[in-house]
Coordinates of C-alpha atoms and ligand atoms in Angstrom, one line a residue:
M1 CA 139.2 124.2 89.0
K2 CA 139.1 120.5 89.7
V3 CA 139.4 118.1 86.8
I4 CA 139.8 114.4 86.1
Y5 CA 143.1 114.0 84.3
Q6 CA 144.9 111.3 82.4
N7 CA 148.6 111.7 81.6
S8 CA 148.7 108.4 79.7
Y9 CA 146.5 105.4 78.8
G10 CA 146.1 102.8 81.6
P11 CA 143.8 101.4 84.2
V12 CA 140.9 103.6 85.3
S13 CA 142.3 103.6 88.9
E14 CA 145.3 105.7 87.6
L15 CA 143.1 108.6 86.7
L16 CA 144.2 111.7 88.6
K17 CA 142.1 114.4 90.3
K18 CA 143.9 117.6 89.6
E19 CA 143.6 121.3 90.2
I20 CA 144.2 123.4 87.0
Q21 CA 143.5 126.9 85.9
K22 CA 139.9 127.8 84.8
P23 CA 140.0 128.0 81.0
G24 CA 139.7 131.2 79.1
I25 CA 137.3 131.5 76.2
K26 CA 137.9 132.2 72.5
E27 CA 135.5 134.4 70.5
N28 CA 133.2 131.6 69.5
E29 CA 133.2 129.8 72.8
V30 CA 131.1 129.7 76.0
L31 CA 132.4 129.0 79.5
I32 CA 130.1 126.4 81.1
K33 CA 129.9 125.6 84.8
I34 CA 129.2 121.9 84.6
H35 CA 126.4 120.5 86.8
A36 CA 126.2 116.9 85.4
S37 CA 128.0 114.7 83.0
A38 CA 127.5 111.0 81.9
I39 CA 129.7 108.0 81.2
N40 CA 130.0 106.6 77.7
D41 CA 131.8 103.9 75.9
Y42 CA 134.2 106.5 74.5
D43 CA 135.4 107.3 78.1
W44 CA 135.9 103.6 78.9
S45 CA 138.0 103.3 75.7
M46 CA 139.8 106.6 75.9
V47 CA 141.0 106.2 79.5
R48 CA 142.4 102.7 78.8
G49 CA 143.5 103.4 75.2
K50 CA 141.7 100.2 74.1
P51 CA 140.8 99.0 71.5
Y52 CA 144.2 100.1 70.3
L53 CA 142.8 101.3 66.9
Y54 CA 140.9 104.1 68.8
R55 CA 144.3 105.7 69.6
L56 CA 144.3 106.9 66.0
M57 CA 141.5 109.1 67.1
F58 CA 142.3 109.8 70.7
G59 CA 146.2 110.2 70.3
L60 CA 148.8 107.6 69.3
F61 CA 151.0 107.5 72.5
K62 CA 149.0 109.5 75.0
P63 CA 145.6 111.1 74.9
K64 CA 145.5 114.4 72.9
N65 CA 142.9 115.7 75.4
P66 CA 143.9 114.8 78.9
I67 CA 140.4 115.5 80.4
P68 CA 137.9 112.8 79.4
G69 CA 134.1 113.2 79.3
M70 CA 131.9 114.0 76.3
E71 CA 128.4 114.7 77.6
L72 CA 127.4 117.5 79.9
S73 CA 124.7 119.9 81.3
G74 CA 125.3 123.1 83.1
V75 CA 125.0 126.9 83.1
I76 CA 126.8 129.5 80.9
E77 CA 129.1 131.7 83.0
A78 CA 130.7 133.7 80.2
I79 CA 130.5 134.1 76.4
G80 CA 133.0 135.0 73.7
K81 CA 132.6 138.1 71.6
S82 CA 131.1 136.4 68.5
V83 CA 128.7 134.1 70.4
T84 CA 125.1 134.6 69.2
R85 CA 123.0 131.7 70.4
F86 CA 123.5 131.9 74.2
K87 CA 123.8 134.5 77.0
V88 CA 125.2 134.3 80.5
G89 CA 122.9 132.3 82.8
D90 CA 121.5 130.0 80.1
Q91 CA 121.1 126.4 81.0
V92 CA 122.6 124.1 78.3
Y93 CA 123.4 120.5 77.6
G94 CA 124.8 118.3 74.8
D95 CA 127.2 115.8 73.4
I96 CA 130.4 117.8 72.9
S97 CA 132.4 115.0 71.1
N98 CA 132.5 116.9 67.8
Y99 CA 134.3 119.7 69.4
G100 CA 136.6 117.8 71.8
F101 CA 136.3 116.2 75.2
G102 CA 136.7 117.4 78.8
S103 CA 133.4 117.3 80.6
F104 CA 134.8 115.6 83.7
A105 CA 135.7 119.0 85.0
E106 CA 134.2 121.9 87.0
Y107 CA 134.2 124.2 83.9
I108 CA 134.7 123.8 80.2
A109 CA 135.3 126.4 77.4
I110 CA 133.7 125.1 74.2
N111 CA 132.4 126.2 70.8
E112 CA 128.8 127.4 71.1
K113 CA 127.8 124.9 68.4
A114 CA 128.7 122.0 70.6
I115 CA 125.7 122.6 72.9
L116 CA 121.9 123.1 73.0
P117 CA 119.6 125.1 75.3
K118 CA 118.4 122.8 78.1
P119 CA 114.6 122.8 78.6
N120 CA 113.5 123.6 82.2
S121 CA 111.5 120.4 82.3
L122 CA 114.8 118.4 82.2
K123 CA 116.8 118.0 85.3
Y124 CA 120.6 118.5 84.9
E125 CA 121.2 114.7 85.4
E126 CA 118.6 113.8 82.8
A127 CA 119.9 116.3 80.2
A128 CA 123.5 115.0 80.6
A129 CA 122.2 111.5 79.9
L130 CA 120.1 112.3 76.9
S131 CA 122.1 113.5 73.9
H132 CA 124.6 110.8 73.1
A133 CA 122.4 107.7 73.7
G134 CA 119.4 109.5 72.4
G135 CA 121.2 110.4 69.2
L136 CA 122.4 106.9 68.6
A137 CA 118.8 105.5 69.2
L138 CA 117.0 108.1 67.0
Q139 CA 119.4 108.2 64.1
G140 CA 119.8 104.4 64.2
L141 CA 116.0 103.7 64.1
Q142 CA 114.8 106.6 62.1
D143 CA 117.5 108.0 59.8
L144 CA 119.2 104.7 58.8
G145 CA 116.6 102.2 60.0
K146 CA 113.6 103.9 58.3
L147 CA 111.4 102.7 61.2
K148 CA 107.7 102.3 60.4
A149 CA 104.5 101.7 62.4
G150 CA 103.9 97.9 62.6
D151 CA 107.6 97.0 62.2
K152 CA 109.0 94.2 64.3
V153 CA 112.2 95.6 65.8
L154 CA 115.0 93.8 67.7
I155 CA 117.5 95.8 69.8
N156 CA 120.7 94.0 70.7
G157 CA 122.3 95.5 73.8
G158 CA 118.8 96.7 74.5
G159 CA 119.3 97.4 78.2
G160 CA 122.1 100.0 77.7
G161 CA 122.0 103.7 77.3
M162 CA 121.0 103.6 73.6
G163 CA 118.7 100.6 73.9
I164 CA 116.5 101.9 76.7
I165 CA 115.8 105.1 74.7
A166 CA 115.4 103.2 71.4
A167 CA 112.8 100.9 72.7
Q168 CA 110.6 103.8 73.8
I169 CA 111.0 105.6 70.4
A170 CA 110.1 102.4 68.6
N171 CA 107.0 102.0 70.9
F172 CA 106.0 105.6 70.2
K173 CA 106.2 105.0 66.5
G174 CA 104.0 101.9 66.7
A175 CA 106.6 99.1 66.4
K176 CA 106.8 95.9 68.4
V177 CA 110.1 95.7 70.2
T178 CA 112.3 92.8 71.3
G179 CA 115.3 93.5 73.5
V180 CA 118.4 91.3 74.0
D181 CA 120.6 91.9 77.1
H182 CA 121.8 90.3 80.3
L183 CA 119.4 88.3 82.4
T184 CA 119.5 90.7 85.3
K185 CA 118.0 93.6 83.2
L186 CA 115.3 91.8 81.4
E187 CA 112.4 92.4 83.8
E188 CA 113.1 96.1 84.1
M189 CA 113.5 96.5 80.3
K190 CA 109.9 95.5 79.9
A191 CA 109.0 98.6 82.0
Y192 CA 110.8 100.7 79.3
G193 CA 108.7 99.4 76.5
Y194 CA 110.1 96.1 75.4
D195 CA 107.3 93.6 74.4
E196 CA 109.7 90.7 74.5
V197 CA 113.2 90.2 76.1
I198 CA 115.9 87.7 75.5
D199 CA 119.0 86.7 77.6
Y200 CA 122.1 86.9 75.5
N201 CA 123.8 84.2 77.5
T202 CA 121.2 81.6 76.9
T203 CA 119.7 82.5 73.5
D204 CA 121.4 83.3 70.3
F205 CA 118.8 85.7 68.7
T206 CA 120.1 85.0 65.2
E207 CA 118.8 81.4 65.6
L208 CA 115.3 82.5 66.4
K209 CA 112.4 81.5 64.1
T210 CA 110.9 85.0 64.4
K211 CA 111.9 87.4 61.7
F212 CA 112.4 91.2 62.2
N213 CA 112.0 94.2 59.9
L214 CA 114.8 96.1 61.7
I215 CA 117.7 95.1 64.0
L216 CA 119.5 97.9 65.9
D217 CA 122.7 96.6 67.4
A218 CA 124.9 98.2 70.0
K219 CA 127.1 95.1 70.3
T220 CA 127.8 93.8 66.8
N221 CA 129.8 90.6 67.5
R222 CA 128.8 88.1 64.8
S223 CA 129.4 87.6 61.1
P224 CA 126.9 89.8 59.0
F225 CA 125.6 86.7 57.4
K226 CA 124.2 85.5 60.8
Y227 CA 121.9 88.5 61.0
L228 CA 120.4 87.7 57.6
N229 CA 118.7 84.6 59.2
V230 CA 116.4 86.8 61.3
L231 CA 115.7 89.6 58.9
K232 CA 112.4 89.7 56.9
P233 CA 112.6 90.4 53.1
N234 CA 113.8 94.0 52.7
G235 CA 114.9 94.0 56.3
R236 CA 117.4 96.5 57.8
Y237 CA 120.4 95.8 60.1
I238 CA 121.8 98.9 61.6
T239 CA 124.8 98.8 63.9
V240 CA 125.9 101.6 66.2
G241 CA 128.9 99.8 67.5
G242 CA 130.6 96.5 68.5
S243 CA 133.7 94.5 67.6
L244 CA 135.9 96.4 65.2
S245 CA 136.6 93.3 63.0
R246 CA 132.8 92.6 62.8
L247 CA 132.1 96.3 61.9
I248 CA 134.7 96.1 59.1
Q249 CA 132.9 92.9 57.8
V250 CA 129.6 94.9 57.7
L251 CA 131.4 97.6 55.7
F252 CA 132.9 95.1 53.4
F253 CA 129.9 93.0 52.7
K254 CA 127.0 95.4 52.8
A255 CA 126.9 96.2 49.1
W256 CA 127.0 92.5 48.3
I257 CA 124.3 91.7 50.8
K258 CA 122.1 94.4 49.3
L259 CA 122.6 93.0 45.8
I260 CA 122.1 89.3 46.5
Y261 CA 119.7 89.3 49.5
K262 CA 118.0 92.7 49.1
K263 CA 118.6 93.6 52.7
N264 CA 120.1 96.8 54.0
F265 CA 123.1 96.8 56.3
A266 CA 124.5 100.1 57.6
I267 CA 126.9 101.5 60.3
L268 CA 125.7 104.7 62.0
A269 CA 128.1 107.7 62.1
L270 CA 126.5 109.7 64.9
K271 CA 125.7 113.4 64.2
A272 CA 126.0 114.8 67.7
N273 CA 122.9 116.6 69.1
K274 CA 120.8 116.1 66.0
D275 CA 117.0 116.1 66.4
M276 CA 117.1 116.5 70.2
R277 CA 114.0 118.7 70.1
F278 CA 112.0 115.6 69.1
L279 CA 113.3 113.7 72.0
E280 CA 112.7 116.6 74.4
A281 CA 109.1 116.6 73.2
L282 CA 108.7 112.9 73.8
I283 CA 110.0 113.4 77.4
A284 CA 107.7 116.4 77.9
N285 CA 104.6 114.4 76.8
G286 CA 105.6 111.3 78.9
S287 CA 106.4 109.0 75.9
L288 CA 110.1 108.8 76.9
R289 CA 111.6 108.2 80.3
L290 CA 115.4 108.3 80.9
A291 CA 116.8 105.4 82.8
I292 CA 119.6 106.5 85.2
D293 CA 121.1 103.4 86.7
E294 CA 123.5 105.0 89.1
S295 CA 124.5 108.6 89.9
F296 CA 128.0 109.1 91.2
D297 CA 129.4 112.4 92.6
F298 CA 132.4 114.1 90.9
D299 CA 134.9 112.7 93.4
H300 CA 134.0 109.2 92.1
V301 CA 134.4 109.6 88.3
P302 CA 137.0 106.8 88.1
E303 CA 134.7 104.4 90.0
A304 CA 131.8 105.5 87.7
I305 CA 133.8 104.7 84.6
Q306 CA 134.9 101.3 86.1
F307 CA 131.3 100.6 87.0
F308 CA 130.2 101.4 83.4
G309 CA 132.8 99.2 81.9
E310 CA 132.3 96.2 84.1
A311 CA 128.9 96.2 85.8
R312 CA 125.4 95.6 84.6
H313 CA 124.1 99.1 84.2
L314 CA 120.6 99.6 82.9
G315 CA 120.4 102.8 80.9
K316 CA 122.9 105.5 81.8
V317 CA 125.6 106.2 84.5
V318 CA 125.6 109.8 85.5
I319 CA 128.0 112.2 87.4
T320 CA 126.7 115.0 89.5
H321 CA 129.2 117.9 89.8
K322 CA 128.5 119.1 93.3
T323 CA 131.0 121.9 94.2
K324 CA 132.4 120.4 97.4
V325 CA 135.2 119.1 95.0
Ligands
NAP401 N1 128.2 105.0 65.6 C1 128.7 106.0 66.3 O1 129.0 107.1 65.7 C2 129.1 105.8 67.7 C3 129.6 106.9 68.5 C4 129.9 106.6 69.8 C5 129.7 105.4 70.4 N2 129.2 104.4 69.6 C6 128.9 103.0 70.1 O2 127.5 102.9 70.4 C7 127.4 101.9 71.4 C8 126.8 102.6 72.6 O3 125.8 101.9 73.1 P1 125.3 102.2 74.6 O4 125.6 103.6 75.0 O5 123.9 101.7 74.6 O6 126.2 101.2 75.4 P2 126.0 100.5 76.8 O7 125.2 101.5 77.7 O8 127.3 100.0 77.3 O9 125.0 99.3 76.4 C9 125.4 98.1 75.8 C10 124.5 97.0 76.4 O10 124.8 95.8 75.7 C11 124.9 94.8 76.7 N3 125.7 93.7 76.2 C12 126.9 93.3 76.5 N4 127.3 92.2 75.8 C13 126.2 91.9 75.1 C14 126.0 90.8 74.2 N5 127.0 89.9 73.9 N6 124.8 90.7 73.5 C15 123.9 91.7 73.8 N7 124.0 92.7 74.6 C16 125.2 92.8 75.3 C17 125.4 95.5 77.9 O11 125.1 94.7 79.0 P3 126.2 94.2 80.1 O12 125.9 95.0 81.3 O13 125.9 92.8 80.3 O14 127.6 94.4 79.5 C18 124.7 96.8 77.8 O15 123.5 96.7 78.5 C19 128.8 101.4 71.7 O16 129.0 100.2 71.0 C20 129.7 102.5 71.3 O17 131.0 102.1 70.9 C21 128.8 104.6 68.3

């Protein structure tokens, strides 16, 4: 089978397209023929080995798993002896990062717990784009953010994969949503449920007069004390990612901020594939639309990762695994 392979950390252009043997399956695994996958921040970091701290997770000197990719949709081709949740022919999708990587491939053998049944109403490309960003958005807003109807919510990095889904969930729950992102995305972001939009290059949202009940941040890049300026009493600041040094500051100061300022700061630790049924239902009733900025074919995974890392994508960047490869 064809895979995208990395022998070492380095520029995306050094990724290899390689032919390897189709994997066998263990008792608790399923063999999936992959139809679509999606690009995530993990891929951009894992291929380049940057930030260096991530190498503690991905492998110190070279990647432990040489095939990147952590989201997929596809069809089950074979099942292990003890698999109970799926049968051959089932359509599935999911964020597999709790069980390893390797979705930039024609096939993957993976623990049955890593995936979910794919509803027929979701196209393969949509399903591949849902689980990771959807999980970040839902768990950030709901589980940690305790989102309520009437809340004023600000989403920083609001035009990315997580932000586009989060804005629509917040809308559905009856909140007012402000999004911060690059100028080129702002108009389109309004079509995905943002009531107000802010250009991060011209406006520092932490200097606004407006106060928010909840800030959801995909790009934490300021001192935690800056965010206090724009939080209402009992406000919540939830970060899903950003600069490592700033995230460490959030960890370090959050108890103190709670004690002195009575505001909640938290860092999300994503639980892969949690509560996807809720998001599937929102899609089915028309309350949630997935934004797929660009769809690349499997031959162009390196270009897709480079595009994700450098370009101005709105929503998700997806790979279609057509079998001409
Ligand atoms: N908590 C967890 O367990 C966990 C697990 C995996 C990943 N993550 C993290 O979750 C985040 C994923 O978010 P995502 O999928 O939505 O990423 P994404 O698609 O890359 O979106 C990020 C958005 O932020 C924008 N942006 C860039 N610089 C900005 C700035 N200075 N101010 C405001 N916005 C800015 C980007 O626009 P441009 O096009 O201008 O760059 C992009 O639209 C990442 O930080 C990732 O590391 C967290």
